Amino acid sequence: MTEKVFYQNPYTKKLMATVTEVREKEGYLWLLTDQTIFYPGGGGQLPDRGKIDGQSVLDVKEKNGKIWHQLEKENAKFQTGQKVVQEIDWSYRYYQMQQHTGQHLLSAVLDRAGWPTVSVHLGEAYTLIEVEGRLLDSAELKDLEKQTQQLISQALPVFIHWVIPDEIKRFPLRRPPKEFDNLRLVEIKGFDYSACGGTHVQNIAEIGLVKILGCEKIRGRARIKALLGARAFQYLEELHQVNFQLREKLKTDHLQFNERVAQLQEELTYLKRLKKFYQPFFVEVKCNQLVKEADGPAVFLKLEQGEQDDAAAIAKKLSNDFKKVAFIQFDRRFFLTSPSARLFDTIKFLKEKAESLELKGGGPQGFCQGIMKQNNLEQIAETIKMMIKQN
Ligand SMILES: [Zn+2]
């Protein structure tokens, strides 16, 4: 049996241990030590991460009371009897401890409100608690969060008991197990008793913060999504960053965000309508100007004002109404039109010249569009003029 130091003192971050067995399996090394601070996972909690003698521990598994540490085989030189230094990823573990204890507390609060816990998921990103009963509304969730936070501020200590079957009646367990020999019981002083094999903080004040994000229906039950401990603080920081950026952009504080966005959407709708109305005038003016300045059957333009769809509309009008071949660039997009394949074949042009002119695009005869990889309108214009002449 491996001595489980993570139970004796879950706050041990570093430990000297002795290697008792080394095995190779499927290209990996599995190390057994006399004692360990690596929690092997279980009870919804993820296994610990960390290092043994500076080498990353990839996984931790418990089998028949023995706790095995998985390591890469390369460069690993471990021998039975060797002293090694174990070191766990403490911020990761401490979050697991906060999360696990926070889940016990939240489950106890939910249980008293009539929503007993069926299963839990203690993830890296968030905590999920599946409960028996109907979906909770936002007022109920808010109330439960408040109750949990108030309990945290009471700083109740957390006790661990090892219990044999005869003693079990002394403890009002939330979910009594059916059969056991020696049960590990986690007590939040006088408030909650539950059987659990995970690692926990020694006082619920260490949970710090609880944020319930919402509740959804699953398998005919309700599932609560929450952030606990370090993850809740991280979420707060993320929100703060977004808030900070939006405050600068929207020139108002977060209480006015909704109103400000609604106002901007309204303005945008108005501007879109206005644009739709004015576009034909803009296109008309541009086309007339271009045709007047043109010295042949083809027209070229890099459109600096307007938008992409204006460029498309100008190209179409030049070929439809003015019988011109038109190449209109907007940003790195282009629109190429031709009134007839006899005058200028757009498909043939792309097929033969796209590669050398670094164009990428396609479309039906007379209207094609695409991307210009180079800003080479002049070179394109020369090629098009040449092809028209050769026809
Ligand atoms: Zn637990």
Coordinates of C-alpha atoms and ligand atoms in Angstrom, one line a residue:
M1 CA 0.0 0.0 0.0
T2 CA 1.2 3.5 -0.8
E3 CA 1.1 6.0 2.1
K4 CA -1.4 8.6 1.0
V5 CA 0.2 11.9 2.1
F6 CA -2.4 13.8 0.1
Y7 CA -4.9 12.6 2.8
Q8 CA -2.7 13.1 5.9
N9 CA -1.9 16.6 4.7
P10 CA -3.5 17.8 1.5
Y11 CA -1.4 21.0 1.7
T12 CA 2.0 19.2 1.2
K13 CA 3.4 20.5 -2.1
K14 CA 6.8 18.8 -2.1
L15 CA 7.9 15.5 -0.7
M16 CA 10.9 13.2 -0.6
A17 CA 9.8 9.6 -1.3
T18 CA 11.5 6.2 -2.0
V19 CA 11.0 4.3 -5.2
T20 CA 9.6 0.8 -4.4
E21 CA 8.9 -0.5 -7.9
V22 CA 9.6 0.5 -11.5
R23 CA 7.6 -0.9 -14.4
E24 CA 7.5 -0.4 -18.2
K25 CA 4.1 -0.7 -19.9
E26 CA 3.1 0.4 -23.5
G27 CA 6.2 2.6 -23.9
Y28 CA 5.7 4.4 -20.6
L29 CA 7.4 4.2 -17.2
W30 CA 5.2 3.5 -14.1
L31 CA 6.7 4.4 -10.8
L32 CA 5.6 3.2 -7.4
T33 CA 6.9 5.1 -4.2
D34 CA 6.5 4.3 -0.5
Q35 CA 4.4 7.5 -0.1
T36 CA 2.9 10.1 -2.4
I37 CA 1.4 13.5 -2.6
F38 CA -0.1 12.8 -6.0
Y39 CA -3.9 12.3 -5.8
P40 CA -4.9 9.6 -8.3
G41 CA -8.2 11.2 -9.2
G42 CA -11.7 9.9 -8.3
G43 CA -14.9 11.2 -6.8
G44 CA -15.3 13.6 -9.7
Q45 CA -11.8 15.1 -9.0
L46 CA -9.0 15.0 -11.6
P47 CA -5.6 13.4 -10.9
D48 CA -2.8 15.7 -9.8
R49 CA -0.2 17.1 -12.1
G50 CA 3.4 17.7 -11.2
K51 CA 6.9 16.4 -11.4
I52 CA 9.1 13.6 -9.9
D53 CA 12.8 14.6 -9.9
G54 CA 11.9 17.3 -12.5
Q55 CA 10.2 14.9 -14.9
S56 CA 6.5 15.5 -15.7
V57 CA 4.0 13.1 -14.2
L58 CA 1.6 12.3 -17.1
D59 CA -1.0 10.4 -15.1
V60 CA -1.6 8.9 -11.7
K61 CA -3.5 5.7 -11.1
E62 CA -4.5 3.7 -8.0
K63 CA -4.7 -0.1 -8.2
N64 CA -5.2 -2.2 -5.1
G65 CA -4.1 0.5 -2.7
K66 CA -0.9 1.2 -4.8
I67 CA -0.5 4.5 -6.5
W68 CA 1.4 4.5 -9.8
H69 CA 2.9 7.6 -11.4
Q70 CA 3.2 7.6 -15.2
L71 CA 6.3 9.1 -16.8
E72 CA 8.0 9.4 -20.2
K73 CA 10.5 6.6 -20.7
E74 CA 13.1 8.7 -22.3
N75 CA 15.9 10.0 -20.0
A76 CA 14.2 8.4 -17.0
K77 CA 16.6 6.6 -14.7
F78 CA 14.8 5.3 -11.7
Q79 CA 15.7 2.4 -9.5
T80 CA 14.2 0.7 -6.6
G81 CA 15.4 2.2 -3.3
Q82 CA 16.2 5.5 -4.9
K83 CA 15.1 8.7 -3.2
V84 CA 13.0 11.0 -5.4
V85 CA 11.5 14.5 -5.0
Q86 CA 7.8 14.7 -5.7
E87 CA 6.3 18.1 -6.5
I88 CA 2.7 18.8 -7.4
D89 CA 1.3 21.6 -9.5
W90 CA 0.0 23.5 -6.5
S91 CA -2.2 26.1 -8.1
Y92 CA -4.0 23.3 -10.1
R93 CA -4.4 21.1 -7.0
Y94 CA -5.5 24.0 -4.8
Y95 CA -8.2 24.9 -7.3
Q96 CA -9.3 21.2 -7.2
M97 CA -9.5 21.5 -3.4
Q98 CA -11.4 24.7 -3.5
Q99 CA -13.7 23.3 -6.2
H100 CA -14.3 20.0 -4.4
T101 CA -15.1 21.7 -1.0
G102 CA -17.2 24.3 -2.8
Q103 CA -19.2 21.6 -4.6
H104 CA -19.9 19.9 -1.2
L105 CA -21.2 23.2 0.2
L106 CA -23.3 24.1 -2.9
S107 CA -24.7 20.6 -3.0
A108 CA -25.6 20.9 0.8
V109 CA -27.4 24.2 0.1
L110 CA -29.2 22.8 -2.9
D111 CA -30.2 19.7 -0.9
R112 CA -31.8 21.8 1.9
A113 CA -33.7 23.8 -0.8
G114 CA -35.1 20.5 -2.2
W115 CA -32.7 19.7 -5.0
P116 CA -30.6 16.7 -4.0
T117 CA -27.4 16.1 -5.9
V118 CA -27.3 13.1 -8.3
S119 CA -23.9 13.5 -9.9
V120 CA -21.1 16.1 -10.2
H121 CA -18.4 17.0 -12.7
L122 CA -15.4 18.9 -11.3
G123 CA -13.9 20.2 -14.5
E124 CA -11.0 22.5 -15.2
A125 CA -13.2 25.2 -16.7
Y126 CA -16.3 24.9 -14.5
T127 CA -18.3 22.8 -12.0
L128 CA -21.5 20.9 -13.0
I129 CA -23.9 19.6 -10.4
E130 CA -26.8 17.5 -11.6
V131 CA -29.8 17.6 -9.2
E132 CA -33.1 15.8 -8.9
G133 CA -36.1 18.1 -9.5
R134 CA -37.3 20.8 -11.7
L135 CA -35.3 23.6 -13.4
L136 CA -34.4 26.4 -11.0
D137 CA -35.2 29.9 -12.1
S138 CA -32.8 32.8 -11.9
A139 CA -34.2 34.2 -8.7
E140 CA -33.8 30.8 -7.0
L141 CA -30.2 30.5 -8.3
K142 CA -29.4 33.9 -7.1
D143 CA -30.8 33.1 -3.7
L144 CA -28.8 29.8 -3.5
E145 CA -25.6 31.6 -4.5
K146 CA -26.2 34.2 -1.7
Q147 CA -26.8 31.5 0.9
T148 CA -23.6 29.7 -0.2
Q149 CA -21.6 32.9 0.0
Q150 CA -22.9 33.7 3.4
L151 CA -21.8 30.3 4.7
I152 CA -18.3 30.9 3.2
S153 CA -18.1 34.1 5.2
Q154 CA -18.8 32.1 8.4
A155 CA -15.5 30.3 7.8
L156 CA -16.7 26.8 9.0
P157 CA -13.8 24.3 9.4
V158 CA -13.8 21.1 7.3
F159 CA -13.1 17.8 9.2
I160 CA -12.2 14.4 7.8
H161 CA -13.5 11.3 9.6
W162 CA -12.7 7.6 8.9
V163 CA -15.9 5.7 9.8
I164 CA -16.7 2.0 10.2
P165 CA -20.2 0.8 9.5
D166 CA -21.3 0.7 13.2
E167 CA -20.5 4.4 13.6
I168 CA -22.3 5.6 10.6
K169 CA -25.5 6.4 12.4
R170 CA -23.7 9.2 14.3
F171 CA -23.5 11.2 11.1
P172 CA -26.4 12.7 9.2
L173 CA -25.1 11.9 5.7
R174 CA -26.5 13.6 2.7
R175 CA -26.1 10.5 0.6
P176 CA -25.4 7.4 2.7
P177 CA -23.5 4.7 0.8
K178 CA -24.9 1.2 0.6
E179 CA -21.9 -0.9 1.6
F180 CA -18.5 -0.1 2.9
D181 CA -15.8 -1.2 5.3
N182 CA -14.0 2.0 6.1
L183 CA -15.6 5.2 4.9
R184 CA -14.0 8.6 4.5
L185 CA -16.4 11.3 5.6
V186 CA -16.0 15.0 4.9
E187 CA -17.7 17.2 7.4
I188 CA -18.3 20.9 6.9
K189 CA -18.6 21.6 10.6
G190 CA -22.2 20.8 11.7
F191 CA -23.6 21.7 8.3
D192 CA -22.8 18.9 5.8
Y193 CA -21.6 15.3 6.0
S194 CA -20.7 13.4 2.8
A195 CA -18.7 10.4 1.9
C196 CA -15.8 11.5 -0.3
G197 CA -12.3 10.4 -1.3
G198 CA -11.1 13.7 -2.7
T199 CA -8.9 16.5 -1.4
H200 CA -10.4 19.4 0.4
V201 CA -9.5 22.8 1.9
Q202 CA -9.5 22.8 5.7
N203 CA -11.8 25.8 6.1
I204 CA -14.7 26.8 3.7
A205 CA -13.4 30.4 3.8
E206 CA -10.7 29.2 1.5
I207 CA -13.3 28.5 -1.2
G208 CA -13.4 32.3 -1.6
L209 CA -16.0 32.9 -4.3
V210 CA -18.9 31.1 -5.8
K211 CA -20.6 32.2 -9.0
I212 CA -23.6 30.2 -10.4
L213 CA -23.7 30.7 -14.1
G214 CA -27.0 29.1 -14.9
C215 CA -29.1 26.0 -15.0
E216 CA -30.2 23.7 -17.8
K217 CA -32.4 20.7 -18.3
I218 CA -30.7 17.3 -18.7
R219 CA -32.1 13.7 -18.5
G220 CA -35.3 15.1 -17.0
R221 CA -33.3 16.7 -14.2
A222 CA -31.6 20.1 -13.6
R223 CA -27.9 20.8 -14.0
I224 CA -26.3 23.7 -12.4
K225 CA -23.2 25.3 -13.9
A226 CA -21.0 27.1 -11.4
L227 CA -17.5 28.6 -11.0
L228 CA -15.8 28.1 -7.7
G229 CA -12.7 29.4 -6.0
A230 CA -9.8 30.5 -8.3
R231 CA -11.9 29.9 -11.4
A232 CA -14.6 32.3 -10.2
F233 CA -11.9 35.0 -9.5
Q234 CA -10.5 34.3 -13.0
Y235 CA -13.9 34.8 -14.5
L236 CA -14.3 38.1 -12.7
E237 CA -11.0 39.2 -14.1
E238 CA -12.0 38.2 -17.6
L239 CA -15.3 40.1 -17.3
H240 CA -13.4 43.1 -15.9
Q241 CA -11.1 43.1 -18.9
V242 CA -14.0 42.9 -21.4
N243 CA -15.8 45.6 -19.4
F244 CA -12.7 47.8 -19.5
Q245 CA -12.4 47.5 -23.3
L246 CA -16.1 48.0 -23.9
R247 CA -16.2 51.0 -21.6
E248 CA -13.5 52.6 -23.8
K249 CA -15.2 51.7 -27.0
L250 CA -18.8 52.5 -26.0
K251 CA -17.8 55.6 -24.0
T252 CA -20.1 54.5 -21.1
D253 CA -20.1 52.2 -18.0
H254 CA -21.4 48.6 -18.0
L255 CA -24.8 49.6 -16.6
Q256 CA -25.4 51.5 -19.9
F257 CA -23.9 48.8 -22.3
N258 CA -27.3 47.4 -23.4
E259 CA -28.8 50.8 -24.0
R260 CA -25.7 52.0 -25.9
V261 CA -25.6 48.9 -28.1
A262 CA -29.3 49.2 -28.9
Q263 CA -28.7 52.8 -29.9
L264 CA -25.8 51.8 -32.1
Q265 CA -27.9 49.1 -33.8
E266 CA -30.6 51.6 -34.5
E267 CA -28.1 54.0 -36.0
L268 CA -26.6 51.2 -38.1
T269 CA -30.1 50.2 -39.5
Y270 CA -30.7 53.9 -40.4
L271 CA -27.3 54.2 -42.2
K272 CA -27.8 50.9 -44.1
R273 CA -31.1 52.2 -45.3
L274 CA -29.5 55.5 -46.3
K275 CA -26.7 53.7 -48.1
K276 CA -29.1 51.6 -50.1
F277 CA -30.9 54.7 -51.2
Y278 CA -27.8 56.6 -52.2
Q279 CA -25.8 53.7 -53.8
P280 CA -27.3 54.0 -57.3
F281 CA -26.4 57.8 -57.4
F282 CA -22.9 57.1 -56.3
V283 CA -22.5 54.3 -58.9
E284 CA -23.9 56.5 -61.6
V285 CA -21.6 59.4 -60.9
K286 CA -18.5 57.1 -60.7
C287 CA -19.3 55.3 -63.9
N288 CA -19.9 58.5 -65.9
Q289 CA -16.6 59.9 -64.6
L290 CA -14.7 56.7 -65.5
V291 CA -16.2 56.5 -69.0
K292 CA -15.4 60.1 -69.6
E293 CA -11.7 59.6 -68.6
A294 CA -11.4 56.2 -70.4
D295 CA -9.1 56.0 -73.4
G296 CA -10.3 52.7 -74.7
P297 CA -12.8 49.9 -74.3
A298 CA -11.5 49.0 -70.7
V299 CA -11.8 50.9 -67.4
F300 CA -9.7 50.4 -64.3
L301 CA -10.2 51.7 -60.8
K302 CA -9.1 51.2 -57.3
L303 CA -12.1 52.4 -55.4
E304 CA -11.1 54.3 -52.3
Q305 CA -14.6 55.3 -51.0
G306 CA -17.7 53.2 -50.5
E307 CA -17.7 49.5 -49.8
Q308 CA -17.1 46.2 -51.6
D309 CA -20.7 46.0 -53.0
D310 CA -20.3 49.5 -54.5
A311 CA -17.2 48.2 -56.4
A312 CA -19.3 45.2 -57.7
A313 CA -22.2 47.5 -58.7
I314 CA -19.8 49.9 -60.6
A315 CA -18.2 46.9 -62.5
K316 CA -21.6 45.6 -63.5
K317 CA -23.0 48.9 -64.6
L318 CA -19.9 49.7 -66.7
S319 CA -20.3 46.5 -68.6
N320 CA -24.1 46.4 -68.8
D321 CA -24.9 50.0 -69.6
F322 CA -21.7 51.4 -71.0
K323 CA -20.4 48.2 -72.8
K324 CA -17.0 48.6 -71.1
V325 CA -14.6 45.9 -69.8
A326 CA -14.1 46.9 -66.2
F327 CA -11.6 45.9 -63.5
I328 CA -12.5 47.4 -60.1
Q329 CA -10.4 46.9 -57.1
F330 CA -11.6 47.4 -53.5
D331 CA -9.1 46.7 -50.8
R332 CA -7.7 43.4 -52.0
R333 CA -10.9 42.2 -53.7
F334 CA -11.5 42.7 -57.5
F335 CA -14.5 42.6 -59.8
L336 CA -14.0 42.0 -63.5
T337 CA -16.8 42.4 -66.0
S338 CA -17.0 42.3 -69.8
P339 CA -20.1 43.0 -72.1
S340 CA -19.1 40.1 -74.4
A341 CA -16.7 37.2 -74.6
R342 CA -15.8 38.4 -78.1
L343 CA -14.5 41.8 -76.8
F344 CA -12.9 40.2 -73.7
D345 CA -13.2 36.7 -72.4
T346 CA -13.1 36.9 -68.6
I347 CA -12.9 33.1 -68.1
K348 CA -10.0 32.8 -70.6
F349 CA -8.2 35.7 -68.9
L350 CA -8.3 34.0 -65.4
K351 CA -7.4 30.7 -66.8
E352 CA -4.3 32.0 -68.6
K353 CA -3.2 35.0 -66.5
A354 CA -4.4 34.5 -62.9
E355 CA -1.2 32.7 -61.9
S356 CA 1.3 35.2 -63.3
L357 CA -0.8 38.2 -62.1
E358 CA -1.3 36.6 -58.7
L359 CA -5.1 36.7 -58.8
K360 CA -7.4 34.1 -57.2
G361 CA -11.0 34.0 -58.3
G362 CA -13.7 32.8 -60.6
G363 CA -17.2 33.3 -61.8
P364 CA -19.4 33.1 -64.9
Q365 CA -18.5 34.5 -68.3
G366 CA -18.7 38.3 -68.1
F367 CA -18.5 38.6 -64.3
C368 CA -15.8 37.3 -62.1
Q369 CA -14.4 38.3 -58.8
G370 CA -11.7 37.3 -56.4
I371 CA -8.7 38.3 -54.4
M372 CA -5.5 40.1 -55.5
K373 CA -2.5 38.7 -53.8
Q374 CA -0.4 41.7 -54.9
N375 CA -1.4 45.4 -55.2
N376 CA -0.7 45.3 -59.0
L377 CA -3.6 47.0 -60.7
E378 CA -1.3 48.7 -63.3
Q379 CA 0.2 45.4 -64.4
I380 CA -3.3 43.8 -64.6
A381 CA -4.5 46.8 -66.7
E382 CA -1.7 46.4 -69.2
T383 CA -2.4 42.7 -69.6
I384 CA -6.1 43.2 -70.1
K385 CA -5.5 46.0 -72.7
M386 CA -3.1 43.8 -74.5
M387 CA -5.6 40.9 -74.7
I388 CA -8.3 43.2 -76.0
K389 CA -6.0 44.5 -78.7
Q390 CA -5.1 40.9 -79.8
N391 CA -8.8 40.0 -80.3
Ligands
ZN1 ZN -15.2 15.9 -1.8

